[in-house]
Amino acid sequence: MTAEITQILKPKKGATRGPAAAGHIALRKGKIYKVSKILTAAFLNFIRDLSRLLSVFLLVSTSMLYDSTYLPFWIALICILGAGFMWYLTRERGPAPIPEPYKDDKGRLVYSIAALQRFDGRNNADKKMYMGLKGKVYDVTKSPMLGVPGEHYAKIWAGKDCTVSMCLLSLKAEDANRTDWDAVQKENVQYRKALLSWVKHFHDKYPVVGYVEEYIKDGRDLEAEDKQDLIEIEEIEKAKAAEKAAILEKKKREAAAKKAAAKK
């Protein structure tokens, strides 16, 4: 069959340029049609031969099945296949590979929450500890708050997104890596204030090394968010300063009143 196809497709001299080119193309199409017919016939022959082999196998198997001589063979075969199937279902699978961070179309280094888990201070060569907070990934390796990798706060937050944890001021492991950060912030004004306080703390102390994929994947405008956050943080700081000043003023008045009462 191979020789026949080669003979059909063998190019002939002439008629490849000039006015005869169209005729040559038509001839070539005819050759391809012939080759396709040969291949189709060969495929059909293969299917026919395969069906014959399967028919013979089924006939032999059926005859063996009803022959009590082969009954132990079938029982052993069924047991082996069953044991193999159970092993396949219950076998221990290795851990899924941790994805790598990547650069998006804006050139930003992006970490999925799954990729962050590598940076818990134990599972990377340089012992880095990263935390995700409100869409940004911070290098908190030098944080005294986290302490030793794998222990205390590091066990809860290192290598994870902590946005919801910081909103709720939660030490629960299940609050790390939650992605309902928008709903939680809207649930209570105090939750957003707590989050913004942590955002300011992290912004002032730790370098940003990337962005959280799940936070930015919907096309969030982080620059606009940052501006709004800064406005709210300034308002919170002013309110805290005013509250502190009012407390100091109250203490001064109370001290003055006590002093005046003592003189009487």
PDB file of N, CA and C in Angstrom, residues 178-233:
ATOM      1  N   ARG A 178      -9.720  33.169  53.258  1.00  0.00           N
ATOM      2  CA  ARG A 178     -11.102  33.434  52.835  1.00  0.00           C
ATOM      3  C   ARG A 178     -11.095  34.517  51.768  1.00  0.00           C
ATOM      4  N   THR A 179     -12.002  34.403  50.807  1.00  0.00           N
ATOM      5  CA  THR A 179     -12.030  35.378  49.711  1.00  0.00           C
ATOM      6  C   THR A 179     -13.303  36.231  49.719  1.00  0.00           C
ATOM      7  N   ASP A 180     -14.076  36.161  50.795  1.00  0.00           N
ATOM      8  CA  ASP A 180     -15.280  36.999  50.879  1.00  0.00           C
ATOM      9  C   ASP A 180     -14.959  38.329  51.555  1.00  0.00           C
ATOM     10  N   TRP A 181     -13.802  38.887  51.168  1.00  0.00           N
ATOM     11  CA  TRP A 181     -13.313  40.105  51.827  1.00  0.00           C
ATOM     12  C   TRP A 181     -14.235  41.302  51.631  1.00  0.00           C
ATOM     13  N   ASP A 182     -14.870  41.420  50.471  1.00  0.00           N
ATOM     14  CA  ASP A 182     -15.764  42.561  50.232  1.00  0.00           C
ATOM     15  C   ASP A 182     -16.997  42.482  51.130  1.00  0.00           C
ATOM     16  N   ALA A 183     -17.588  41.291  51.209  1.00  0.00           N
ATOM     17  CA  ALA A 183     -18.788  41.113  52.030  1.00  0.00           C
ATOM     18  C   ALA A 183     -18.493  41.386  53.504  1.00  0.00           C
ATOM     19  N   VAL A 184     -17.339  40.940  53.972  1.00  0.00           N
ATOM     20  CA  VAL A 184     -16.985  41.129  55.384  1.00  0.00           C
ATOM     21  C   VAL A 184     -16.795  42.612  55.693  1.00  0.00           C
ATOM     22  N   GLN A 185     -16.152  43.350  54.791  1.00  0.00           N
ATOM     23  CA  GLN A 185     -15.927  44.785  55.026  1.00  0.00           C
ATOM     24  C   GLN A 185     -17.238  45.558  55.079  1.00  0.00           C
ATOM     25  N   LYS A 186     -18.215  45.113  54.260  1.00  0.00           N
ATOM     26  CA  LYS A 186     -19.507  45.802  54.231  1.00  0.00           C
ATOM     27  C   LYS A 186     -20.392  45.419  55.418  1.00  0.00           C
ATOM     28  N   GLU A 187     -20.062  44.294  56.026  1.00  0.00           N
ATOM     29  CA  GLU A 187     -20.888  43.779  57.126  1.00  0.00           C
ATOM     30  C   GLU A 187     -20.844  44.687  58.348  1.00  0.00           C
ATOM     31  N   ASN A 188     -19.683  45.279  58.586  1.00  0.00           N
ATOM     32  CA  ASN A 188     -19.527  46.089  59.793  1.00  0.00           C
ATOM     33  C   ASN A 188     -18.461  47.153  59.537  1.00  0.00           C
ATOM     34  N   VAL A 189     -18.773  48.388  59.891  1.00  0.00           N
ATOM     35  CA  VAL A 189     -17.825  49.490  59.687  1.00  0.00           C
ATOM     36  C   VAL A 189     -16.531  49.243  60.452  1.00  0.00           C
ATOM     37  N   GLN A 190     -16.639  48.648  61.617  1.00  0.00           N
ATOM     38  CA  GLN A 190     -15.451  48.399  62.433  1.00  0.00           C
ATOM     39  C   GLN A 190     -14.508  47.398  61.775  1.00  0.00           C
ATOM     40  N   TYR A 191     -15.083  46.459  61.010  1.00  0.00           N
ATOM     41  CA  TYR A 191     -14.238  45.492  60.311  1.00  0.00           C
ATOM     42  C   TYR A 191     -13.357  46.201  59.287  1.00  0.00           C
ATOM     43  N   ARG A 192     -13.958  47.146  58.564  1.00  0.00           N
ATOM     44  CA  ARG A 192     -13.165  47.882  57.560  1.00  0.00           C
ATOM     45  C   ARG A 192     -12.124  48.763  58.241  1.00  0.00           C
ATOM     46  N   LYS A 193     -12.487  49.382  59.328  1.00  0.00           N
ATOM     47  CA  LYS A 193     -11.515  50.210  60.049  1.00  0.00           C
ATOM     48  C   LYS A 193     -10.342  49.367  60.546  1.00  0.00           C
ATOM     49  N   ALA A 194     -10.650  48.182  61.055  1.00  0.00           N
ATOM     50  CA  ALA A 194      -9.582  47.292  61.527  1.00  0.00           C
ATOM     51  C   ALA A 194      -8.666  46.901  60.375  1.00  0.00           C
ATOM     52  N   LEU A 195      -9.277  46.591  59.224  1.00  0.00           N
ATOM     53  CA  LEU A 195      -8.479  46.206  58.054  1.00  0.00           C
ATOM     54  C   LEU A 195      -7.583  47.350  57.607  1.00  0.00           C
ATOM     55  N   LEU A 196      -8.129  48.553  57.534  1.00  0.00           N
ATOM     56  CA  LEU A 196      -7.339  49.697  57.079  1.00  0.00           C
ATOM     57  C   LEU A 196      -6.192  50.008  58.039  1.00  0.00           C
ATOM     58  N   SER A 197      -6.402  49.781  59.314  1.00  0.00           N
ATOM     59  CA  SER A 197      -5.306  49.972  60.277  1.00  0.00           C
ATOM     60  C   SER A 197      -4.162  49.014  59.982  1.00  0.00           C
ATOM     61  N   TRP A 198      -4.512  47.764  59.648  1.00  0.00           N
ATOM     62  CA  TRP A 198      -3.478  46.792  59.298  1.00  0.00           C
ATOM     63  C   TRP A 198      -2.835  47.116  57.953  1.00  0.00           C
ATOM     64  N   VAL A 199      -3.626  47.624  57.028  1.00  0.00           N
ATOM     65  CA  VAL A 199      -3.074  48.028  55.726  1.00  0.00           C
ATOM     66  C   VAL A 199      -2.011  49.096  55.927  1.00  0.00           C
ATOM     67  N   LYS A 200      -2.300  50.095  56.756  1.00  0.00           N
ATOM     68  CA  LYS A 200      -1.318  51.150  57.036  1.00  0.00           C
ATOM     69  C   LYS A 200      -0.073  50.569  57.701  1.00  0.00           C
ATOM     70  N   HIS A 201      -0.277  49.673  58.658  1.00  0.00           N
ATOM     71  CA  HIS A 201       0.850  49.055  59.365  1.00  0.00           C
ATOM     72  C   HIS A 201       1.752  48.302  58.386  1.00  0.00           C
ATOM     73  N   PHE A 202       1.150  47.488  57.532  1.00  0.00           N
ATOM     74  CA  PHE A 202       1.939  46.712  56.572  1.00  0.00           C
ATOM     75  C   PHE A 202       2.604  47.622  55.542  1.00  0.00           C
ATOM     76  N   HIS A 203       1.866  48.642  55.087  1.00  0.00           N
ATOM     77  CA  HIS A 203       2.407  49.575  54.093  1.00  0.00           C
ATOM     78  C   HIS A 203       3.639  50.295  54.632  1.00  0.00           C
ATOM     79  N   ASP A 204       3.620  50.638  55.905  1.00  0.00           N
ATOM     80  CA  ASP A 204       4.730  51.377  56.508  1.00  0.00           C
ATOM     81  C   ASP A 204       5.935  50.490  56.832  1.00  0.00           C
ATOM     82  N   LYS A 205       5.711  49.185  57.052  1.00  0.00           N
ATOM     83  CA  LYS A 205       6.786  48.339  57.578  1.00  0.00           C
ATOM     84  C   LYS A 205       7.350  47.303  56.605  1.00  0.00           C
ATOM     85  N   TYR A 206       6.552  46.836  55.654  1.00  0.00           N
ATOM     86  CA  TYR A 206       6.992  45.690  54.850  1.00  0.00           C
ATOM     87  C   TYR A 206       6.921  45.985  53.352  1.00  0.00           C
ATOM     88  N   PRO A 207       7.874  45.441  52.587  1.00  0.00           N
ATOM     89  CA  PRO A 207       7.868  45.670  51.138  1.00  0.00           C
ATOM     90  C   PRO A 207       6.808  44.822  50.430  1.00  0.00           C
ATOM     91  N   VAL A 208       6.232  45.395  49.386  1.00  0.00           N
ATOM     92  CA  VAL A 208       5.282  44.663  48.541  1.00  0.00           C
ATOM     93  C   VAL A 208       6.073  43.879  47.497  1.00  0.00           C
ATOM     94  N   VAL A 209       5.812  42.577  47.400  1.00  0.00           N
ATOM     95  CA  VAL A 209       6.552  41.736  46.444  1.00  0.00           C
ATOM     96  C   VAL A 209       5.656  41.197  45.332  1.00  0.00           C
ATOM     97  N   GLY A 210       4.363  41.462  45.415  1.00  0.00           N
ATOM     98  CA  GLY A 210       3.469  40.959  44.373  1.00  0.00           C
ATOM     99  C   GLY A 210       2.019  41.249  44.712  1.00  0.00           C
ATOM    100  N   TYR A 211       1.131  40.571  43.979  1.00  0.00           N
ATOM    101  CA  TYR A 211      -0.304  40.804  44.133  1.00  0.00           C
ATOM    102  C   TYR A 211      -1.048  39.472  44.212  1.00  0.00           C
ATOM    103  N   VAL A 212      -2.196  39.492  44.871  1.00  0.00           N
ATOM    104  CA  VAL A 212      -2.987  38.272  45.071  1.00  0.00           C
ATOM    105  C   VAL A 212      -3.918  38.072  43.880  1.00  0.00           C
ATOM    106  N   GLU A 213      -3.763  36.958  43.212  1.00  0.00           N
ATOM    107  CA  GLU A 213      -4.520  36.685  41.988  1.00  0.00           C
ATOM    108  C   GLU A 213      -6.029  36.765  42.207  1.00  0.00           C
ATOM    109  N   GLU A 214      -6.518  36.120  43.247  1.00  0.00           N
ATOM    110  CA  GLU A 214      -7.963  36.070  43.474  1.00  0.00           C
ATOM    111  C   GLU A 214      -8.547  37.457  43.754  1.00  0.00           C
ATOM    112  N   TYR A 215      -7.718  38.378  44.229  1.00  0.00           N
ATOM    113  CA  TYR A 215      -8.200  39.724  44.544  1.00  0.00           C
ATOM    114  C   TYR A 215      -8.250  40.607  43.301  1.00  0.00           C
ATOM    115  N   ILE A 216      -7.291  40.435  42.400  1.00  0.00           N
ATOM    116  CA  ILE A 216      -7.199  41.343  41.246  1.00  0.00           C
ATOM    117  C   ILE A 216      -7.777  40.751  39.968  1.00  0.00           C
ATOM    118  N   LYS A 217      -8.236  39.484  40.006  1.00  0.00           N
ATOM    119  CA  LYS A 217      -8.625  38.819  38.760  1.00  0.00           C
ATOM    120  C   LYS A 217      -9.853  39.446  38.101  1.00  0.00           C
ATOM    121  N   ASP A 218     -10.682  40.157  38.869  1.00  0.00           N
ATOM    122  CA  ASP A 218     -11.883  40.767  38.300  1.00  0.00           C
ATOM    123  C   ASP A 218     -11.623  42.172  37.760  1.00  0.00           C
ATOM    124  N   GLY A 219     -10.354  42.508  37.606  1.00  0.00           N
ATOM    125  CA  GLY A 219     -10.006  43.805  37.026  1.00  0.00           C
ATOM    126  C   GLY A 219     -10.149  44.967  37.994  1.00  0.00           C
ATOM    127  N   ARG A 220      -9.902  44.720  39.251  1.00  0.00           N
ATOM    128  CA  ARG A 220      -9.977  45.806  40.239  1.00  0.00           C
ATOM    129  C   ARG A 220      -8.958  46.903  39.931  1.00  0.00           C
ATOM    130  N   ASP A 221      -9.342  48.125  40.192  1.00  0.00           N
ATOM    131  CA  ASP A 221      -8.431  49.259  40.050  1.00  0.00           C
ATOM    132  C   ASP A 221      -7.757  49.475  41.407  1.00  0.00           C
ATOM    133  N   LEU A 222      -6.600  48.852  41.590  1.00  0.00           N
ATOM    134  CA  LEU A 222      -5.927  48.929  42.889  1.00  0.00           C
ATOM    135  C   LEU A 222      -5.446  50.337  43.211  1.00  0.00           C
ATOM    136  N   GLU A 223      -5.064  51.092  42.179  1.00  0.00           N
ATOM    137  CA  GLU A 223      -4.610  52.465  42.427  1.00  0.00           C
ATOM    138  C   GLU A 223      -5.739  53.304  43.019  1.00  0.00           C
ATOM    139  N   ALA A 224      -6.931  53.158  42.444  1.00  0.00           N
ATOM    140  CA  ALA A 224      -8.084  53.898  42.970  1.00  0.00           C
ATOM    141  C   ALA A 224      -8.419  53.434  44.386  1.00  0.00           C
ATOM    142  N   GLU A 225      -8.320  52.122  44.616  1.00  0.00           N
ATOM    143  CA  GLU A 225      -8.570  51.592  45.961  1.00  0.00           C
ATOM    144  C   GLU A 225      -7.568  52.144  46.964  1.00  0.00           C
ATOM    145  N   ASP A 226      -6.299  52.196  46.546  1.00  0.00           N
ATOM    146  CA  ASP A 226      -5.256  52.708  47.444  1.00  0.00           C
ATOM    147  C   ASP A 226      -5.526  54.162  47.828  1.00  0.00           C
ATOM    148  N   LYS A 227      -5.942  54.965  46.851  1.00  0.00           N
ATOM    149  CA  LYS A 227      -6.235  56.380  47.129  1.00  0.00           C
ATOM    150  C   LYS A 227      -7.387  56.505  48.124  1.00  0.00           C
ATOM    151  N   GLN A 228      -8.434  55.702  47.888  1.00  0.00           N
ATOM    152  CA  GLN A 228      -9.578  55.738  48.796  1.00  0.00           C
ATOM    153  C   GLN A 228      -9.189  55.253  50.187  1.00  0.00           C
ATOM    154  N   ASP A 229      -8.364  54.212  50.223  1.00  0.00           N
ATOM    155  CA  ASP A 229      -7.899  53.694  51.521  1.00  0.00           C
ATOM    156  C   ASP A 229      -7.121  54.756  52.285  1.00  0.00           C
ATOM    157  N   LEU A 230      -6.242  55.479  51.572  1.00  0.00           N
ATOM    158  CA  LEU A 230      -5.442  56.516  52.231  1.00  0.00           C
ATOM    159  C   LEU A 230      -6.318  57.628  52.793  1.00  0.00           C
ATOM    160  N   ILE A 231      -7.362  57.999  52.033  1.00  0.00           N
ATOM    161  CA  ILE A 231      -8.289  59.031  52.511  1.00  0.00           C
ATOM    162  C   ILE A 231      -8.966  58.569  53.802  1.00  0.00           C
ATOM    163  N   GLU A 232      -9.440  57.319  53.786  1.00  0.00           N
ATOM    164  CA  GLU A 232     -10.123  56.787  54.969  1.00  0.00           C
ATOM    165  C   GLU A 232      -9.159  56.614  56.141  1.00  0.00           C
ATOM    166  N   ILE A 233      -7.926  56.190  55.836  1.00  0.00           N
ATOM    167  CA  ILE A 233      -6.929  56.024  56.901  1.00  0.00           C
ATOM    168  C   ILE A 233      -6.622  57.369  57.557  1.00  0.00           C
TER     169      ILE A 233
END
